Amino acid sequence: MRGQLSATYLDMLNQEAGQQLENIKNQLSADLTTVSRVNSALEKNINLTLSRHIGTSWNGYLAAQEINSYALANESIQCIVYYDHIHDMLHSSEKYVDYTDGVFRIYKDGEFISFDSREYEDCITNQLILAGEEGSSYLLYYPCADGSRDYTLFYILNEVSISNMLKSVLSEEIISLALVNSEGDIAVGINDQLLTPHLGIARDSGGIYPLDSQTSLHIRGGLYNDFTITALVSDKAVLERLNAILSRTYLILFFLGITGLFIVLFSMRRTYLPLRNLARKIVKNPTPGQGYLEQLDLAFSATASENQNLRKKIAKYRLSMQKSIFDSMLASRQSPESENFVQMDNGNEIDAFFTMEPDNLIFALRIGLISPLTRFPGILYADCQRMRLSTSSTKPFPERTHA
């Protein structure tokens, strides 16, 4: 579960980080577009501005202030540098700049950073340039220029503004972020010391490059001069939060498991133990490996089968007894002429033995000699009595036929 959650969350993290880097790239591109608009406005008015301030040093100062008003209108611009090749006049809106033999020297922290603009005079696209060395450099925006122009104009970008832009996406997952040129040098960075060992990885192609099991390098290109937005993304903080969440989850599951165990034991006490005691009382010879329900089922089936066999035996025995009693009663009867003859008109004496039996017909036949005084001497007579035995009637239905 931890592996699945971490993999899923890491995929989401990579997507979010990629989207944030794309947003930073688009925002930086939009800022450079506004710088390009300022450049267009300044180029339209530069000749008029300088024509009003040619001459004294004071006029040069006024020209620099008017140029500086364009820089103040855009927070992405720190300084505007203008050099008039015809009048050999250099104007800088903020920084101290020196020009010698086609090379601009920009002062920064007690040293000068050199920038040779002649390398970019014939470029037909706007250029984003890192002047100087890493740790002591300026990020310059050099608009495309016509080689026939008699002036040079470029912009020093506000690195603080770019740094704040990068800080806005810094988080526990995105631990380092930087604007990197095509040679792997960092122009502006946040925690860039973490990125330095990995800047040689596919700077131009962009994409996501895993560094280890918990860290990956994200690169977004598409800026001027193959500048990229490079970020170091780590899921270590994600895994730490995930482990904390899972630890709490494990505790909850543990207590739920203990509660469930007590519930199961209580349920077994209410159901399983009585069932076991019942099986011990009913099942005489339990079979090993059989459950209590199966043993009880077999015991009840065997008992039902024994009861059925016993009922059959009792029924057979009752019928045998009925026949025996009936035969003995018939044997006690004599002929009608005898003084010991017993009349059987009252059938209640016999009926009590037959009320539990299903409907049956029992016939009794008695054969004897007809009295010698009769008309036909020597002829036998038959006294046939049929008794209908019914469980729904309390009296038999005697019928006697003499033949």
Coordinates of C-alpha atoms in Angstrom, one line a residue:
M1 CA 0.0 0.0 0.0
R2 CA 2.9 2.4 0.8
G3 CA 4.6 1.6 -2.5
Q4 CA 1.4 2.2 -4.5
L5 CA 0.6 5.4 -2.6
S6 CA 4.1 6.8 -3.0
A7 CA 4.3 6.0 -6.7
T8 CA 0.9 7.5 -7.3
Y9 CA 1.7 10.6 -5.3
L10 CA 5.1 11.0 -7.0
D11 CA 3.4 10.9 -10.5
M12 CA 1.0 13.6 -9.3
L13 CA 4.0 15.6 -7.9
N14 CA 5.9 15.4 -11.2
Q15 CA 2.8 16.6 -13.1
E16 CA 2.3 19.5 -10.7
A17 CA 6.0 20.4 -10.7
G18 CA 6.0 20.3 -14.5
Q19 CA 3.0 22.6 -14.7
Q20 CA 4.5 25.0 -12.2
L21 CA 7.7 25.2 -14.2
E22 CA 5.7 25.7 -17.4
N23 CA 3.9 28.6 -15.7
I24 CA 7.2 30.2 -14.6
K25 CA 8.5 29.9 -18.1
N26 CA 5.4 31.5 -19.6
Q27 CA 5.6 34.3 -17.0
L28 CA 9.2 35.0 -17.8
S29 CA 8.5 35.0 -21.5
A30 CA 5.6 37.5 -20.9
D31 CA 8.0 39.7 -18.9
L32 CA 10.5 39.7 -21.7
T33 CA 7.7 40.6 -24.1
T34 CA 7.0 43.7 -22.0
V35 CA 10.7 44.6 -22.1
S36 CA 10.5 44.3 -25.9
R37 CA 7.6 46.7 -25.9
V38 CA 9.5 49.2 -23.7
N39 CA 12.4 48.9 -26.2
S40 CA 10.1 49.7 -29.1
A41 CA 8.8 52.8 -27.3
L42 CA 12.3 53.9 -26.4
E43 CA 13.7 53.5 -29.9
K44 CA 10.9 55.6 -31.3
N45 CA 11.8 58.5 -29.0
I46 CA 15.5 58.1 -28.5
N47 CA 16.6 60.5 -31.1
L48 CA 14.2 63.1 -29.9
T49 CA 15.3 62.6 -26.3
L50 CA 19.0 62.9 -27.0
S51 CA 18.6 65.9 -29.3
R52 CA 17.2 67.8 -26.4
H53 CA 20.1 66.9 -24.1
I54 CA 23.2 67.0 -26.3
G55 CA 26.0 69.3 -25.0
T56 CA 26.8 69.7 -21.4
S57 CA 27.2 67.1 -18.6
W58 CA 24.0 68.3 -17.1
N59 CA 22.1 67.6 -20.3
G60 CA 23.6 64.1 -20.3
Y61 CA 22.3 63.7 -16.8
L62 CA 18.8 64.8 -17.9
A63 CA 19.0 62.3 -20.8
A64 CA 19.9 59.5 -18.4
Q65 CA 17.0 60.4 -16.2
E66 CA 14.5 60.4 -19.1
I67 CA 15.8 57.0 -20.2
N68 CA 15.5 55.8 -16.6
S69 CA 11.8 56.7 -16.7
Y70 CA 11.3 53.8 -19.2
A71 CA 13.1 51.4 -16.8
L72 CA 10.9 52.5 -13.9
A73 CA 7.8 51.7 -15.9
N74 CA 8.7 48.0 -16.0
E75 CA 9.8 46.1 -12.8
S76 CA 11.6 43.5 -14.9
I77 CA 14.2 46.1 -16.1
Q78 CA 16.9 47.2 -13.6
C79 CA 18.9 49.3 -15.9
I80 CA 18.9 50.6 -19.5
V81 CA 22.2 51.2 -21.3
Y82 CA 22.5 53.4 -24.4
Y83 CA 25.6 54.3 -26.4
D84 CA 25.6 56.8 -29.2
H85 CA 28.4 55.8 -31.6
I86 CA 28.3 59.1 -33.5
H87 CA 28.6 61.5 -30.5
D88 CA 30.5 58.9 -28.3
M89 CA 27.9 59.4 -25.5
L90 CA 27.1 56.6 -23.0
H91 CA 23.9 56.8 -20.9
S92 CA 23.0 54.3 -18.1
S93 CA 19.9 54.7 -16.1
E94 CA 21.3 53.2 -12.9
K95 CA 24.5 51.2 -13.1
Y96 CA 27.9 52.6 -13.7
V97 CA 29.0 51.5 -17.2
D98 CA 32.2 52.1 -19.1
Y99 CA 32.7 51.6 -22.9
T100 CA 36.1 50.9 -24.5
D101 CA 36.8 49.5 -28.0
G102 CA 33.3 48.0 -28.4
V103 CA 33.2 46.4 -25.0
F104 CA 30.9 47.5 -22.2
R105 CA 32.2 47.2 -18.7
I106 CA 29.4 47.1 -16.0
Y107 CA 30.3 47.7 -12.4
K108 CA 29.2 45.2 -9.8
D109 CA 30.4 44.7 -6.2
G110 CA 33.8 46.2 -6.7
E111 CA 34.6 44.7 -10.1
F112 CA 33.7 45.2 -13.7
I113 CA 31.7 42.7 -15.8
S114 CA 32.6 42.8 -19.5
F115 CA 30.1 42.5 -22.3
D116 CA 31.0 42.7 -26.0
S117 CA 27.9 43.7 -27.9
R118 CA 29.5 43.3 -31.3
E119 CA 28.9 39.5 -31.1
Y120 CA 25.1 40.1 -31.2
E121 CA 24.8 43.1 -33.6
D122 CA 23.8 40.9 -36.5
C123 CA 21.3 38.7 -34.6
I124 CA 17.8 38.8 -36.1
T125 CA 16.1 37.7 -32.9
N126 CA 16.1 39.0 -29.3
Q127 CA 18.8 37.7 -27.2
L128 CA 18.9 36.6 -23.5
I129 CA 22.6 36.8 -22.4
L130 CA 24.4 36.0 -19.2
A131 CA 27.4 38.4 -19.0
G132 CA 30.2 37.6 -16.7
E133 CA 30.9 34.4 -14.7
E134 CA 28.7 32.4 -12.4
G135 CA 28.5 34.1 -9.1
S136 CA 29.3 37.6 -10.6
S137 CA 27.2 38.2 -13.6
Y138 CA 24.3 40.2 -15.1
L139 CA 21.4 38.9 -17.0
L140 CA 21.0 41.0 -20.2
Y141 CA 18.3 41.4 -22.7
Y142 CA 19.7 42.5 -26.1
P143 CA 17.0 43.3 -28.6
C144 CA 17.6 42.4 -32.3
A145 CA 19.5 45.3 -33.9
D146 CA 20.1 46.5 -37.4
G147 CA 23.8 46.7 -38.1
S148 CA 23.4 50.0 -39.8
R149 CA 22.2 51.7 -36.6
D150 CA 24.5 54.3 -35.0
Y151 CA 23.7 53.3 -31.4
T152 CA 23.7 50.3 -29.1
L153 CA 20.8 49.7 -26.7
F154 CA 20.4 46.8 -24.3
Y155 CA 18.8 46.1 -20.9
I156 CA 20.0 44.7 -17.6
L157 CA 17.2 42.6 -16.2
N158 CA 16.1 42.8 -12.6
E159 CA 17.3 39.6 -11.0
V160 CA 15.4 40.3 -7.8
S161 CA 12.1 40.2 -9.7
I162 CA 13.1 36.9 -11.4
S163 CA 14.3 35.5 -8.0
N164 CA 10.9 36.3 -6.4
M165 CA 9.2 34.7 -9.3
L166 CA 11.2 31.5 -8.7
K167 CA 10.6 31.6 -5.0
S168 CA 6.8 31.6 -5.5
V169 CA 7.0 27.9 -6.6
L170 CA 9.6 26.7 -4.1
S171 CA 8.1 24.1 -1.8
E172 CA 9.0 21.0 0.2
E173 CA 8.9 19.0 -3.0
I174 CA 10.6 21.6 -5.3
I175 CA 13.7 22.1 -3.3
S176 CA 15.8 24.0 -5.9
L177 CA 15.0 26.1 -8.9
A178 CA 17.2 28.1 -11.3
L179 CA 17.3 29.9 -14.7
V180 CA 20.1 28.2 -16.6
N181 CA 21.8 29.1 -19.9
S182 CA 22.7 26.7 -22.6
E183 CA 26.2 26.2 -21.2
G184 CA 24.9 25.1 -17.8
D185 CA 25.6 28.3 -16.0
I186 CA 23.0 29.6 -13.5
A187 CA 21.8 33.1 -14.1
V188 CA 19.3 33.3 -11.2
G189 CA 18.7 30.5 -8.8
I190 CA 17.1 29.5 -5.5
N191 CA 19.1 26.9 -3.5
D192 CA 21.1 26.6 -6.7
Q193 CA 24.0 24.8 -4.9
L194 CA 21.9 21.7 -5.0
L195 CA 21.5 21.9 -8.7
T196 CA 25.1 22.5 -9.6
P197 CA 26.2 18.9 -9.7
H198 CA 23.4 17.9 -12.1
L199 CA 23.4 20.7 -14.6
G200 CA 25.2 18.7 -17.2
I201 CA 22.1 16.4 -17.8
A202 CA 20.3 17.1 -21.0
R203 CA 20.1 20.8 -20.8
D204 CA 18.7 21.3 -24.3
S205 CA 16.1 18.6 -24.6
G206 CA 14.2 19.2 -21.4
G207 CA 12.0 16.7 -19.6
I208 CA 12.2 14.7 -16.4
Y209 CA 15.5 12.9 -15.4
P210 CA 15.5 10.7 -12.3
L211 CA 18.6 11.1 -10.2
D212 CA 17.9 8.5 -7.6
S213 CA 14.9 6.8 -6.0
Q214 CA 13.7 10.0 -4.4
T215 CA 15.0 12.9 -6.6
S216 CA 14.5 13.9 -10.2
L217 CA 15.6 16.8 -12.3
H218 CA 12.9 18.8 -14.2
I219 CA 13.8 20.9 -17.2
R220 CA 11.6 23.3 -19.1
G221 CA 13.1 25.0 -22.2
G222 CA 11.7 27.3 -24.9
L223 CA 13.3 30.6 -23.8
Y224 CA 15.6 32.9 -25.7
N225 CA 19.1 31.4 -26.4
D226 CA 18.1 28.0 -25.1
F227 CA 17.7 29.2 -21.5
T228 CA 15.8 26.7 -19.4
I229 CA 13.9 26.6 -16.1
T230 CA 15.5 23.8 -14.1
A231 CA 14.2 22.4 -10.9
L232 CA 15.2 19.7 -8.4
V233 CA 12.2 17.8 -7.2
S234 CA 12.4 15.4 -4.3
D235 CA 9.7 13.2 -2.9
K236 CA 11.5 12.8 0.5
A237 CA 9.2 15.2 2.2
V238 CA 6.3 13.4 0.5
L239 CA 7.5 10.0 1.8
E240 CA 8.0 11.5 5.3
R241 CA 4.4 12.8 5.4
L242 CA 3.2 9.5 3.9
N243 CA 5.0 7.5 6.6
A244 CA 3.5 9.7 9.3
I245 CA 0.0 9.2 7.8
L246 CA 0.5 5.5 7.5
S247 CA 1.9 5.3 11.1
R248 CA -1.4 6.8 12.4
T249 CA -3.3 4.5 10.0
Y250 CA -1.4 1.5 11.4
L251 CA -2.4 2.4 14.9
I252 CA -6.0 2.8 13.9
L253 CA -6.0 -0.5 12.1
F254 CA -4.3 -2.1 15.1
F255 CA -7.0 -0.9 17.5
L256 CA -9.7 -1.8 15.1
G257 CA -8.2 -5.3 14.8
I258 CA -8.1 -5.7 18.6
T259 CA -11.7 -4.5 18.8
G260 CA -12.7 -6.9 16.0
L261 CA -10.9 -9.8 17.8
F262 CA -12.9 -9.1 21.0
I263 CA -16.1 -9.0 19.0
V264 CA -15.2 -12.3 17.3
L265 CA -14.4 -13.9 20.7
F266 CA -17.7 -12.6 22.2
S267 CA -19.6 -13.9 19.2
M268 CA -17.9 -17.3 19.5
R269 CA -18.9 -17.4 23.2
R270 CA -22.5 -16.7 22.3
T271 CA -22.7 -19.1 19.3
Y272 CA -19.7 -21.4 19.0
L273 CA -19.4 -22.6 22.6
P274 CA -23.1 -23.6 22.9
L275 CA -22.9 -25.3 19.5
R276 CA -19.8 -27.3 20.7
N277 CA -21.6 -28.3 24.0
L278 CA -24.6 -29.4 22.0
A279 CA -22.5 -31.4 19.7
R280 CA -20.8 -33.1 22.6
K281 CA -24.2 -34.1 24.0
I282 CA -25.7 -35.4 20.8
V283 CA -22.8 -36.7 18.7
K284 CA -21.6 -40.0 20.2
N285 CA -18.7 -40.7 17.9
P286 CA -17.5 -37.5 16.3
T287 CA -15.5 -37.9 13.1
P288 CA -12.1 -36.0 13.2
G289 CA -12.0 -33.0 10.8
Q290 CA -15.8 -32.5 10.7
G291 CA -17.3 -29.3 11.8
Y292 CA -19.9 -29.1 14.6
L293 CA -22.7 -28.2 12.2
E294 CA -21.8 -31.2 10.0
Q295 CA -21.7 -33.5 12.9
L296 CA -25.0 -32.3 14.2
D297 CA -26.6 -32.7 10.8
L298 CA -25.3 -36.2 10.5
A299 CA -26.5 -37.0 14.0
F300 CA -30.0 -35.6 13.4
S301 CA -30.2 -37.5 10.0
A302 CA -29.2 -40.7 11.7
T303 CA -31.8 -40.1 14.5
A304 CA -34.5 -39.4 12.0
S305 CA -33.6 -42.5 10.1
E306 CA -33.7 -44.6 13.3
N307 CA -37.1 -43.1 14.2
Q308 CA -38.5 -43.9 10.8
N309 CA -37.3 -47.5 11.0
L310 CA -38.7 -47.7 14.6
R311 CA -42.1 -46.4 13.4
K312 CA -42.1 -49.0 10.7
K313 CA -41.3 -51.7 13.2
I314 CA -44.0 -50.5 15.6
A315 CA -46.6 -50.4 12.8
K316 CA -45.7 -53.9 11.8
Y317 CA -45.8 -55.1 15.4
R318 CA -49.2 -53.3 15.9
L319 CA -50.7 -55.0 12.8
S320 CA -49.4 -58.3 13.9
M321 CA -50.9 -57.8 17.4
Q322 CA -54.2 -56.8 15.8
K323 CA -54.3 -59.9 13.7
S324 CA -53.5 -62.0 16.7
I325 CA -56.2 -60.4 18.9
F326 CA -58.8 -60.7 16.1
D327 CA -58.0 -64.3 15.4
S328 CA -58.3 -65.2 19.1
M329 CA -61.7 -63.4 19.3
L330 CA -62.9 -65.3 16.2
A331 CA -61.7 -68.6 17.6
S332 CA -63.7 -68.1 20.8
R333 CA -66.9 -67.9 18.8
Q334 CA -69.0 -71.1 18.2
S335 CA -71.9 -71.9 15.9
P336 CA -75.2 -70.1 16.3
E337 CA -76.9 -73.1 17.6
S338 CA -74.5 -73.4 20.4
E339 CA -75.5 -72.1 23.8
N340 CA -72.0 -70.6 24.1
F341 CA -72.4 -68.5 21.0
V342 CA -71.3 -64.9 21.5
Q343 CA -73.0 -62.3 19.4
M344 CA -70.5 -59.7 17.9
D345 CA -73.0 -57.0 17.1
N346 CA -71.2 -54.5 19.4
G347 CA -67.9 -53.7 17.6
N348 CA -66.6 -51.3 20.1
E349 CA -64.6 -54.0 21.7
I350 CA -62.6 -54.6 18.6
D351 CA -62.6 -51.0 17.3
A352 CA -60.2 -49.8 20.0
F353 CA -57.5 -51.9 18.4
F354 CA -57.9 -50.5 14.9
T355 CA -58.4 -46.8 15.3
M356 CA -54.7 -46.0 14.8
E357 CA -54.5 -47.9 11.5
P358 CA -55.2 -46.7 8.0
D359 CA -58.2 -47.9 6.2
N360 CA -58.1 -51.7 5.7
L361 CA -60.6 -54.4 5.1
I362 CA -60.3 -57.5 7.3
F363 CA -62.4 -60.5 6.4
A364 CA -63.3 -63.4 8.7
L365 CA -64.7 -66.5 7.3
R366 CA -66.2 -69.3 9.4
I367 CA -67.4 -72.5 7.8
G368 CA -69.5 -75.2 9.5
L369 CA -72.2 -77.9 9.0
I370 CA -75.8 -76.9 8.6
S371 CA -78.1 -78.3 11.2
P372 CA -79.4 -81.8 10.2
L373 CA -82.9 -80.5 10.6
T374 CA -82.5 -78.2 7.6
R375 CA -83.9 -78.9 4.3
F376 CA -80.7 -79.8 2.6
P377 CA -78.8 -82.1 4.8
G378 CA -75.0 -82.3 4.5
I379 CA -74.6 -78.8 3.0
L380 CA -72.1 -76.6 4.6
Y381 CA -72.8 -73.0 5.4
A382 CA -70.5 -70.0 5.5
D383 CA -70.8 -67.1 7.9
C384 CA -68.8 -64.3 6.3
Q385 CA -68.3 -61.1 8.2
R386 CA -66.6 -58.0 6.7
M387 CA -65.4 -55.3 9.0
R388 CA -64.2 -52.0 7.6
L389 CA -61.5 -50.5 9.7
S390 CA -61.2 -46.7 9.5
T391 CA -59.3 -44.1 11.5
S392 CA -62.1 -41.6 10.8
S393 CA -64.9 -43.7 12.3
T394 CA -65.3 -45.1 15.8
K395 CA -67.6 -48.0 14.7
P396 CA -67.1 -50.8 12.3
F397 CA -69.5 -51.5 9.6
P398 CA -70.4 -55.2 10.0
E399 CA -72.0 -57.0 7.2
R400 CA -72.9 -60.7 7.4
T401 CA -73.8 -62.9 4.6
H402 CA -75.0 -66.5 4.8
A403 CA -74.7 -68.7 1.9

